[in-house]
Coordinates of C-alpha atoms in Angstrom, one line a residue:
Chain A
M1 CA -22.6 -1.1 10.1
R2 CA -22.5 -1.7 6.4
A3 CA -21.9 2.0 5.8
E4 CA -19.1 2.0 8.4
L5 CA -17.4 -0.9 6.6
Y6 CA -17.7 0.9 3.3
H7 CA -16.1 4.1 4.6
R8 CA -13.3 2.2 6.2
S9 CA -12.6 0.3 3.0
V10 CA -12.5 3.5 1.0
V11 CA -10.1 5.1 3.4
A12 CA -8.0 1.9 3.4
V13 CA -7.8 1.9 -0.4
L14 CA -6.9 5.6 -0.4
I15 CA -4.0 4.9 2.1
L16 CA -2.9 1.9 0.0
L17 CA -2.9 4.0 -3.3
L18 CA -0.9 6.7 -1.7
T19 CA 1.6 4.7 0.2
V20 CA 2.4 1.7 -2.1
P21 CA 4.8 3.7 -4.4
V22 CA 6.6 5.1 -1.4
L23 CA 6.9 1.7 0.4
A24 CA 7.9 0.0 -2.8
T25 CA 10.7 2.5 -3.3
L26 CA 11.8 2.2 0.4
L27 CA 11.9 -1.6 0.1
Y28 CA 13.7 -1.4 -3.2
S29 CA 16.3 0.9 -1.8
L30 CA 16.9 -1.5 1.2
S31 CA 17.2 -4.6 -0.9
E32 CA 20.2 -6.1 -2.7
H33 CA 18.2 -7.7 -5.4
W34 CA 14.5 -7.8 -6.1
G35 CA 13.1 -10.1 -8.8
A36 CA 9.6 -11.5 -9.3
T37 CA 8.8 -12.1 -5.6
I38 CA 6.4 -10.3 -3.3
L39 CA 9.2 -9.3 -1.0
P40 CA 12.9 -8.8 -1.8
D41 CA 15.5 -11.4 -1.0
D42 CA 18.0 -9.8 1.4
L43 CA 17.8 -6.4 3.1
S44 CA 20.8 -4.2 3.6
L45 CA 21.8 -0.6 3.8
S46 CA 24.5 -1.0 1.2
W47 CA 22.9 1.3 -1.4
Y48 CA 22.6 4.1 1.2
L49 CA 26.2 3.6 2.3
Q50 CA 27.3 3.8 -1.3
L51 CA 25.1 6.9 -1.9
W52 CA 26.2 8.8 1.2
Q53 CA 29.9 8.2 0.3
D54 CA 29.3 9.4 -3.3
S55 CA 31.0 12.7 -3.7
A56 CA 28.8 13.7 -6.7
F57 CA 25.7 13.2 -4.6
L58 CA 27.0 15.0 -1.6
A59 CA 28.1 17.9 -3.8
A60 CA 24.7 18.1 -5.5
F61 CA 22.9 18.0 -2.1
G62 CA 25.2 20.7 -0.8
R63 CA 24.5 22.9 -3.9
S64 CA 20.7 22.4 -3.4
L65 CA 21.0 23.3 0.3
A66 CA 23.2 26.3 -0.5
V67 CA 20.9 27.8 -3.2
C68 CA 17.7 27.0 -1.2
L69 CA 19.0 28.4 2.1
G70 CA 20.5 31.4 0.4
T71 CA 17.2 32.2 -1.3
L72 CA 15.3 31.8 1.9
L73 CA 17.7 34.2 3.8
L74 CA 17.4 36.7 1.0
A75 CA 13.6 36.3 0.8
T76 CA 13.3 36.8 4.5
L77 CA 15.4 40.0 4.4
I78 CA 13.3 41.4 1.5
I79 CA 9.8 40.1 2.2
V80 CA 9.5 40.7 6.0
P81 CA 10.2 44.4 5.8
A82 CA 8.1 44.8 2.7
V83 CA 5.0 43.1 4.2
F84 CA 5.4 45.2 7.3
V85 CA 5.7 48.4 5.3
V86 CA 2.6 47.5 3.3
F87 CA 0.6 46.8 6.5
Y88 CA 1.9 49.8 8.5
R89 CA 2.3 52.5 5.8
F90 CA 0.5 51.5 2.6
P91 CA -2.5 49.3 3.6
G92 CA -4.0 50.3 0.2
L93 CA -1.3 48.3 -1.5
D94 CA -2.3 45.0 0.1
K95 CA -4.8 44.1 -2.7
L96 CA -2.3 44.8 -5.4
M97 CA 0.4 42.7 -3.6
N98 CA -2.0 39.8 -3.2
A99 CA -2.6 39.8 -7.0
L100 CA 1.1 40.3 -7.8
I101 CA 2.4 37.4 -5.7
L102 CA -0.1 35.0 -7.4
I103 CA 1.6 35.6 -10.8
P104 CA 4.7 33.4 -10.1
F105 CA 2.2 30.8 -8.6
A106 CA -0.1 30.8 -11.7
V107 CA 2.5 30.9 -14.5
P108 CA 4.0 27.4 -15.2
P109 CA 7.8 27.5 -14.5
V110 CA 8.5 26.3 -18.1
V111 CA 6.9 29.5 -19.4
T112 CA 8.9 31.7 -17.1
S113 CA 12.1 29.8 -18.1
V114 CA 11.6 30.8 -21.7
G115 CA 11.8 34.5 -20.8
L116 CA 14.5 34.1 -18.2
L117 CA 16.8 32.1 -20.6
N118 CA 16.6 34.8 -23.2
I119 CA 16.9 37.8 -20.9
Y120 CA 19.8 36.6 -18.8
A121 CA 21.8 34.6 -21.3
D122 CA 23.7 37.8 -22.3
G123 CA 23.6 41.5 -21.7
P124 CA 24.2 43.2 -18.4
L125 CA 22.9 40.4 -16.3
N126 CA 24.6 37.3 -17.7
I127 CA 23.6 34.9 -14.9
T128 CA 22.3 31.8 -16.8
G129 CA 24.1 28.7 -15.7
T130 CA 24.9 30.2 -12.3
P131 CA 23.2 29.7 -9.0
W132 CA 22.2 33.4 -9.0
I133 CA 19.5 32.9 -11.6
L134 CA 18.1 30.0 -9.4
V135 CA 18.1 32.3 -6.4
G136 CA 16.0 34.8 -8.3
C137 CA 13.5 32.2 -9.5
Y138 CA 13.3 30.5 -6.1
F139 CA 12.6 33.9 -4.6
T140 CA 9.4 34.0 -6.7
I141 CA 8.5 30.4 -5.7
A142 CA 8.8 31.2 -2.0
L143 CA 7.1 34.6 -2.3
P144 CA 3.4 33.6 -2.2
F145 CA 3.8 31.3 0.8
M146 CA 5.9 33.7 2.8
Y147 CA 3.8 36.8 1.9
R148 CA 0.5 35.1 2.7
S149 CA 1.8 33.7 6.0
L150 CA 3.3 36.9 7.1
A151 CA 0.3 38.9 6.1
N152 CA -1.9 36.5 8.1
S153 CA 0.3 37.0 11.1
L154 CA 0.2 40.8 10.8
A155 CA -3.5 40.8 10.3
S156 CA -4.0 38.9 13.6
I157 CA -2.2 41.5 15.6
N158 CA -3.0 45.2 15.8
V159 CA 0.1 46.6 14.1
R160 CA -0.8 50.3 14.5
D161 CA -1.7 50.0 18.2
L162 CA 1.5 48.1 19.0
M163 CA 3.6 50.6 17.0
D164 CA 1.9 53.6 18.7
A165 CA 2.4 52.1 22.1
A166 CA 6.1 51.4 21.3
H167 CA 6.5 55.0 20.0
L168 CA 4.9 56.4 23.2
L169 CA 7.5 54.5 25.2
G170 CA 10.2 56.1 23.2
A171 CA 11.1 53.5 20.6
S172 CA 12.0 54.5 17.1
T173 CA 10.2 52.8 14.3
P174 CA 13.0 50.3 13.4
V175 CA 13.4 49.4 17.1
A176 CA 9.7 49.0 17.6
F177 CA 9.5 46.8 14.5
L178 CA 12.4 44.6 15.6
R179 CA 11.4 44.3 19.2
V180 CA 7.6 44.4 19.1
I181 CA 6.4 43.3 15.7
L182 CA 9.0 40.8 14.6
P183 CA 8.6 38.4 17.6
N184 CA 4.9 38.2 16.7
L185 CA 5.8 37.0 13.2
R186 CA 8.3 34.4 14.2
K187 CA 6.0 31.3 14.1
G188 CA 4.3 32.2 10.9
L189 CA 7.6 33.0 9.3
M190 CA 9.3 29.7 10.4
A191 CA 6.3 27.6 9.1
S192 CA 6.3 29.4 5.8
L193 CA 10.1 29.0 5.5
F194 CA 10.0 25.3 6.0
L195 CA 7.1 24.9 3.6
A196 CA 8.9 27.0 1.0
F197 CA 12.1 25.0 1.6
S198 CA 10.4 21.7 0.6
F199 CA 9.0 23.4 -2.5
L200 CA 12.4 24.7 -3.5
L201 CA 14.1 21.4 -3.0
G202 CA 11.4 19.8 -5.3
D203 CA 12.2 22.2 -8.2
F204 CA 13.5 20.4 -11.3
V205 CA 12.3 22.7 -14.1
F206 CA 14.3 25.8 -13.3
A207 CA 17.3 23.9 -12.1
N208 CA 17.5 21.8 -15.2
L209 CA 16.7 24.5 -17.8
L210 CA 18.5 27.5 -16.3
A211 CA 21.5 25.9 -14.6
G212 CA 21.6 22.3 -15.8
S213 CA 25.1 20.7 -15.5
H214 CA 26.7 24.0 -14.7
Y215 CA 25.2 23.9 -11.2
E216 CA 23.9 20.4 -10.7
T217 CA 21.3 20.4 -7.9
L218 CA 19.9 17.3 -6.2
Q219 CA 17.0 17.0 -8.6
V220 CA 19.2 17.3 -11.7
Y221 CA 21.7 14.8 -10.2
L222 CA 18.8 12.4 -9.6
Y223 CA 17.7 12.7 -13.2
N224 CA 21.3 12.2 -14.5
M225 CA 21.5 9.0 -12.4
R226 CA 18.6 7.4 -14.4
Q227 CA 20.8 4.9 -16.1
T228 CA 22.3 3.5 -12.9
S229 CA 20.8 0.7 -10.7
G230 CA 17.2 1.2 -9.7
H231 CA 18.3 0.3 -6.1
F232 CA 20.7 3.2 -6.1
T233 CA 18.2 5.8 -7.5
S234 CA 15.6 4.6 -5.0
A235 CA 18.1 5.3 -2.3
I236 CA 18.4 8.9 -3.6
V237 CA 14.6 9.2 -3.9
M238 CA 14.1 8.0 -0.3
S239 CA 16.9 10.2 1.1
Y240 CA 15.3 13.2 -0.6
F241 CA 11.8 12.1 0.5
L242 CA 12.8 11.6 4.2
F243 CA 14.4 15.1 4.1
T244 CA 11.3 16.7 2.9
L245 CA 9.2 14.8 5.4
F246 CA 11.4 16.3 8.1
L247 CA 10.7 19.8 6.7
T248 CA 6.9 19.0 6.5
W249 CA 7.1 17.9 10.2
L250 CA 8.8 21.2 11.1
T251 CA 6.2 23.1 9.1
A252 CA 3.4 21.4 11.1
R253 CA 5.2 22.0 14.4
F254 CA 5.4 25.7 13.8
S255 CA 1.9 26.0 12.3
K256 CA 0.3 24.9 15.6
Chain B
M1 CA 6.7 61.4 18.7
K2 CA 3.7 60.4 16.7
T3 CA 0.5 60.4 18.6
T4 CA -1.8 61.3 15.7
S5 CA -3.5 57.9 15.7
L6 CA -4.1 56.9 19.2
P7 CA -7.4 54.9 19.0
L8 CA -9.6 55.1 22.0
A9 CA -11.1 51.7 21.7
G10 CA -10.5 49.0 19.1
K11 CA -10.0 50.0 15.6
P12 CA -10.3 53.6 14.6
A13 CA -13.6 54.2 12.8
V14 CA -11.9 56.4 10.2
P15 CA -8.8 54.8 8.7
V16 CA -5.7 56.9 9.4
R17 CA -4.5 58.3 6.2
P18 CA -1.0 59.7 5.8
R19 CA -1.2 63.4 5.1
S20 CA 1.2 63.0 2.3
R21 CA 2.5 59.9 0.6
L22 CA 5.9 61.6 0.3
R23 CA 6.2 61.6 4.1
H24 CA 6.7 57.8 3.9
W25 CA 9.5 57.7 1.3
P26 CA 11.9 55.9 3.6
A27 CA 9.3 53.2 4.1
A28 CA 8.7 53.0 0.4
L29 CA 12.4 52.4 -0.1
L30 CA 12.0 49.1 1.7
L31 CA 9.6 48.0 -1.0
L32 CA 12.1 48.6 -3.8
P33 CA 14.1 45.3 -3.5
F34 CA 10.8 43.4 -3.3
F35 CA 9.5 44.9 -6.5
A36 CA 12.9 44.7 -8.2
M37 CA 13.0 40.9 -7.6
L38 CA 9.4 40.4 -8.7
I39 CA 9.9 42.4 -11.9
L40 CA 13.3 40.8 -12.8
F41 CA 12.3 37.2 -12.3
S42 CA 8.5 37.1 -12.8
L43 CA 7.1 40.1 -14.7
A44 CA 10.0 40.7 -17.1
P45 CA 10.1 37.1 -18.4
M46 CA 6.3 37.2 -18.9
V47 CA 6.6 40.4 -20.9
W48 CA 9.5 38.9 -22.9
V49 CA 7.3 35.9 -23.8
L50 CA 4.3 38.0 -24.8
V51 CA 6.3 40.4 -26.9
N52 CA 8.5 37.8 -28.6
S53 CA 5.6 35.5 -29.4
V54 CA 4.5 37.9 -32.1
H55 CA 8.1 38.5 -33.4
T56 CA 9.6 36.8 -36.3
E57 CA 12.7 37.5 -38.4
Q58 CA 10.4 39.5 -40.7
G59 CA 9.1 41.7 -37.8
L60 CA 5.8 41.8 -36.1
S61 CA 3.5 38.9 -37.2
L62 CA 1.4 36.1 -36.1
A63 CA 3.4 33.6 -38.1
N64 CA 4.5 31.7 -35.0
Y65 CA 0.9 31.0 -34.1
N66 CA 0.1 30.1 -37.6
D67 CA 3.0 27.6 -37.7
I68 CA 1.8 26.0 -34.4
L69 CA -1.8 25.7 -35.4
S70 CA -1.0 24.2 -38.8
S71 CA 1.6 21.7 -37.5
P72 CA 0.4 18.2 -36.7
F73 CA 3.3 17.8 -34.3
Y74 CA 2.3 20.8 -32.1
R75 CA -1.3 19.9 -32.4
Q76 CA -0.5 16.4 -31.1
A77 CA 1.3 18.1 -28.1
F78 CA -1.8 20.1 -27.3
D79 CA -4.0 17.0 -27.7
N80 CA -1.8 15.0 -25.4
S81 CA -1.5 17.7 -22.8
L82 CA -5.3 18.3 -22.8
R83 CA -6.1 14.6 -22.7
I84 CA -3.7 13.8 -19.9
S85 CA -4.7 16.8 -17.8
V86 CA -8.4 16.2 -18.2
W87 CA -8.2 12.4 -17.5
S88 CA -5.8 12.7 -14.5
S89 CA -7.9 15.6 -13.1
V90 CA -11.2 13.7 -13.5
I91 CA -9.8 10.4 -12.1
G92 CA -8.0 12.2 -9.3
L93 CA -11.1 14.2 -8.5
V94 CA -13.4 11.1 -8.3
I95 CA -10.9 9.3 -6.0
S96 CA -10.4 12.4 -3.8
L97 CA -14.2 13.0 -3.6
L98 CA -14.9 9.4 -2.5
G99 CA -12.0 9.5 -0.1
A100 CA -12.9 12.9 1.4
A101 CA -16.5 11.8 1.8
S102 CA -15.5 8.6 3.7
L103 CA -12.8 10.4 5.6
R104 CA -15.6 12.3 7.5
R105 CA -17.2 9.0 8.6
V106 CA -14.2 7.3 10.2
S107 CA -12.6 7.8 13.6
G108 CA -10.5 10.8 14.4
R109 CA -7.3 8.9 14.7
L110 CA -7.6 7.3 11.3
R111 CA -8.6 10.6 9.8
R112 CA -5.5 12.3 11.2
L113 CA -3.4 9.5 9.9
V114 CA -4.8 9.9 6.4
V115 CA -4.3 13.7 6.5
S116 CA -0.7 13.3 7.4
I117 CA -0.2 10.7 4.7
T118 CA -1.7 13.0 2.1
N119 CA 0.6 15.8 3.4
M120 CA 3.6 13.5 3.2
T121 CA 2.9 12.1 -0.3
S122 CA 2.1 15.5 -1.7
N123 CA 5.9 15.9 -1.5
L124 CA 6.4 13.1 -3.9
T125 CA 6.2 14.8 -7.3
G126 CA 8.4 15.4 -10.3
V127 CA 11.5 13.4 -10.9
P128 CA 11.4 11.3 -7.7
L129 CA 7.8 10.4 -8.4
A130 CA 8.6 9.2 -11.9
F131 CA 11.5 7.1 -10.5
A132 CA 9.2 5.6 -7.8
F133 CA 6.8 4.5 -10.5
I134 CA 9.5 3.1 -12.8
I135 CA 10.7 1.0 -9.9
L136 CA 7.2 -0.2 -9.2
V137 CA 5.6 -0.6 -12.6
G138 CA 8.3 0.1 -15.1
T139 CA 9.4 -2.6 -17.6
N140 CA 11.3 -4.4 -14.9
G141 CA 9.3 -3.0 -12.0
A142 CA 8.6 -5.1 -9.0
L143 CA 4.9 -5.1 -9.5
T144 CA 5.2 -5.6 -13.3
L145 CA 7.4 -8.7 -12.8
L146 CA 5.0 -10.1 -10.2
L147 CA 1.9 -9.6 -12.2
R148 CA 3.5 -11.0 -15.3
Q149 CA 4.6 -14.1 -13.4
W150 CA 1.1 -14.6 -12.2
G151 CA -0.1 -14.2 -15.7
L152 CA -2.3 -11.3 -14.9
I153 CA -0.7 -8.9 -17.5
E154 CA 1.3 -9.2 -20.6
D155 CA 3.1 -5.9 -20.2
F156 CA 2.2 -2.6 -18.6
R157 CA 3.4 0.3 -20.8
L158 CA 4.4 2.9 -18.3
Y159 CA 6.2 5.0 -20.9
S160 CA 3.0 5.8 -22.7
S161 CA 0.0 8.0 -22.4
N162 CA -1.6 5.7 -19.8
G163 CA 1.6 5.7 -17.8
V164 CA 1.7 9.5 -17.7
I165 CA -2.0 9.6 -16.7
L166 CA -1.2 7.1 -13.9
I167 CA 1.6 9.2 -12.6
Y168 CA -0.3 12.5 -12.9
T169 CA -3.3 11.0 -11.1
Y170 CA -1.0 10.0 -8.3
F171 CA 0.1 13.6 -7.6
Q172 CA -3.5 14.9 -8.1
I173 CA -4.9 12.7 -5.3
P174 CA -3.2 14.3 -2.3
L175 CA -4.0 17.8 -3.7
G176 CA -7.6 16.9 -4.3
V177 CA -8.1 15.4 -0.9
L178 CA -6.5 18.4 0.8
L179 CA -8.7 20.8 -1.2
L180 CA -12.0 18.9 -1.0
Y181 CA -11.9 17.7 2.6
P182 CA -12.7 21.1 4.1
A183 CA -15.6 21.6 1.6
F184 CA -17.5 18.8 3.2
D185 CA -17.9 21.0 6.3
S186 CA -20.7 22.8 4.3
L187 CA -22.7 19.6 4.3
D188 CA -25.0 19.4 7.4
D189 CA -25.3 15.8 8.7
D190 CA -29.0 16.6 9.4
W191 CA -29.7 17.0 5.7
Q192 CA -29.0 13.4 5.0
A193 CA -31.2 12.3 7.9
A194 CA -34.0 14.7 6.7
A195 CA -33.7 13.4 3.1
S196 CA -33.9 9.8 4.2
L197 CA -37.0 10.6 6.4
L198 CA -38.6 12.1 3.3
G199 CA -38.0 8.8 1.6
A200 CA -34.9 9.7 -0.5
R201 CA -32.4 7.0 -1.2
L202 CA -28.7 7.5 -0.6
W203 CA -28.0 8.2 -4.3
Q204 CA -30.9 10.7 -4.5
Y205 CA -29.5 12.5 -1.5
W206 CA -26.1 12.9 -3.2
R207 CA -27.7 13.7 -6.6
Y208 CA -30.1 16.4 -5.3
V209 CA -28.5 17.7 -2.1
G210 CA -24.9 16.6 -1.5
L211 CA -23.3 17.2 -4.9
P212 CA -25.1 20.5 -5.8
V213 CA -23.9 21.9 -2.4
L214 CA -20.4 20.8 -3.1
A215 CA -20.4 21.8 -6.8
P216 CA -18.5 25.1 -6.4
A217 CA -15.7 23.3 -4.4
I218 CA -15.6 20.4 -6.9
L219 CA -15.4 22.8 -9.8
G220 CA -12.7 24.9 -8.2
T221 CA -10.7 21.8 -7.3
F222 CA -11.0 20.5 -10.8
I223 CA -9.6 23.8 -12.2
L224 CA -6.6 23.7 -9.8
L225 CA -5.9 20.1 -10.6
F226 CA -6.2 20.8 -14.4
A227 CA -3.8 23.8 -14.1
N228 CA -1.4 21.7 -12.0
A229 CA -1.4 19.0 -14.7
I230 CA -1.2 21.1 -17.8
G231 CA 1.8 23.1 -16.5
A232 CA 3.6 20.0 -15.2
Y233 CA 6.9 19.0 -16.9
A234 CA 9.3 17.2 -14.6
S235 CA 7.5 13.9 -14.1
A236 CA 6.6 13.3 -17.7
Y237 CA 10.0 14.4 -18.8
A238 CA 11.8 12.2 -16.3
L239 CA 9.6 9.2 -17.2
T240 CA 10.0 9.4 -21.0
Q241 CA 13.3 11.4 -21.2
G242 CA 11.4 14.1 -23.1
N243 CA 10.0 11.6 -25.7
F244 CA 6.4 12.1 -24.8
N245 CA 4.9 15.0 -26.7
L246 CA 3.4 17.5 -24.3
I247 CA 3.2 21.3 -24.6
T248 CA 5.6 21.9 -21.7
V249 CA 8.1 19.3 -23.1
R250 CA 7.9 21.1 -26.5
I251 CA 8.4 24.5 -24.9
A252 CA 11.4 23.3 -22.9
S253 CA 13.0 21.6 -25.9
L254 CA 12.7 24.8 -28.0
V255 CA 14.8 26.8 -25.6
S256 CA 17.2 24.2 -24.3
G257 CA 17.4 21.4 -26.8
D258 CA 20.6 20.3 -28.4
I259 CA 19.7 20.8 -32.1
F260 CA 18.4 24.3 -32.8
L261 CA 16.6 26.8 -30.6
E262 CA 13.5 28.7 -31.5
P263 CA 12.8 30.9 -28.5
N264 CA 10.0 32.8 -30.4
M265 CA 8.2 29.7 -31.1
A266 CA 8.6 28.6 -27.5
A267 CA 7.1 32.0 -26.5
A268 CA 4.1 31.5 -28.8
L269 CA 3.5 28.0 -27.4
S270 CA 3.7 29.5 -23.9
V271 CA 1.2 32.2 -24.7
L272 CA -1.2 29.5 -26.0
L273 CA -0.7 27.5 -22.9
M274 CA -1.5 30.5 -20.7
L275 CA -4.6 31.3 -22.8
M276 CA -5.8 27.8 -22.2
L277 CA -5.4 28.3 -18.4
L278 CA -7.2 31.6 -18.6
L279 CA -10.0 30.1 -20.6
V280 CA -10.5 27.3 -18.1
T281 CA -10.5 29.8 -15.2
A282 CA -12.9 32.1 -17.0
V283 CA -15.3 29.2 -17.7
N284 CA -15.1 28.2 -14.0
Q285 CA -15.9 31.8 -12.9
W286 CA -18.8 31.9 -15.3
L287 CA -20.2 28.6 -14.1
L288 CA -19.9 29.7 -10.5
K289 CA -21.8 32.9 -11.2
K290 CA -24.5 31.0 -13.1
G291 CA -24.7 28.6 -10.1
A292 CA -25.0 31.4 -7.6
R293 CA -27.8 33.0 -9.6
H294 CA -29.6 29.7 -9.9
A295 CA -29.4 29.1 -6.1
R296 CA -31.1 32.4 -5.5

């Protein structure tokens, strides 16, 4: 019984440690004022109303959504066929691919930014300060999640048998891929897309260093709002947090 | 119609090899955009950093590295980065270890709740995390005011080394729990019963059975937490507006600061940062190998 009490208290402390900052931010965003009292004085949604009518916030949120969704669309169009080709035609490449996709994951974004800023600041590809450079970086952030998830889905079905069966029934390779293989990848793809989405939304380093005020995303907007009221910034933090929670929930739903 | 590879049962014993790689050139074309993106946005910047770290106005030289190693300012950045990464990883690891061990001993409903909470809070990183802590324990934070009123603290200095460690530890915990929790599957419940039958006390069980079995997982988790911390930039930058001297903050300010830019210096700092990551990973691999030999 003593052991049970101990384990329950440890888990309770863990929950407390993790949730207190979130709950405090939530309460702060919902309160008009909060001085030296345990609970704030009066609750209201006024900070959220102010935030969601702020055109700068809506524009930044829109930019974030545009660049993230654009990246995920491009990544799907590029990565899905690539993983399939590796599995179907060049299975020997899988090892190399697994090593390559880890590079963007292992190298800190600050380091990559140093190279990117210097390569794309002038020359033929002058894309620094535009959303295009973010699309490129975000592609590499999404890559490990999407590749691994798709590779796992493909490994769990017998690609060659399915393709051979489709060929025997008269389907061409592209048709067989679209109608036989692709439906099998749907769940894994959706789960990895939502996971990647929440990672992309969380990016501050690339957005701040490569695009900055030229293309102010949600995270950069939040940082630039640091001098305003803490109630207002906590309303931004909570709005962002709830949105990523929604994405996490979708990821979990599709992972089952 | 291709019927060359109709397997009779299950997987073909001999892998079907294309007769010629050239036969698959349309398929290979589909890989082109993939490699193009990877090269443009991941490999090319890495190569640029490596090459330019040994470039100065006088040509090829190690002067950048020499400047870094002889500068107290850069050495402080390395000291701070190392100290904060090690402390936040160790504290985060201990909390996750205790948490993961207890998580296995509570009811399924509570366990699922904690797993979803760790999943949720792993989203709170970077700028939003720094802001949440400013609201809670900043100079005028709700908790700071409360504790000061009760006379428990004079002042908590969030915008300092301890503050950065606190925030880093917060983002290490969910990661640590998620990584360590599955490792506890390798501990058989019967071992603890057997140890206590043989007269071992609880600490002896953990000292001689539990922790040695978990050691590879603990070590691996530590490396990931350390790498996570030493490469982090956003939360420390947002907390101190770039005034706290970390390697990542230095690198970023050398390529995007307002005063003057020294991209080659940033490249050399980046290479040193990567070398530190490589070194830690290599030590981890070596320890794992040594441990595996020892176990045999």
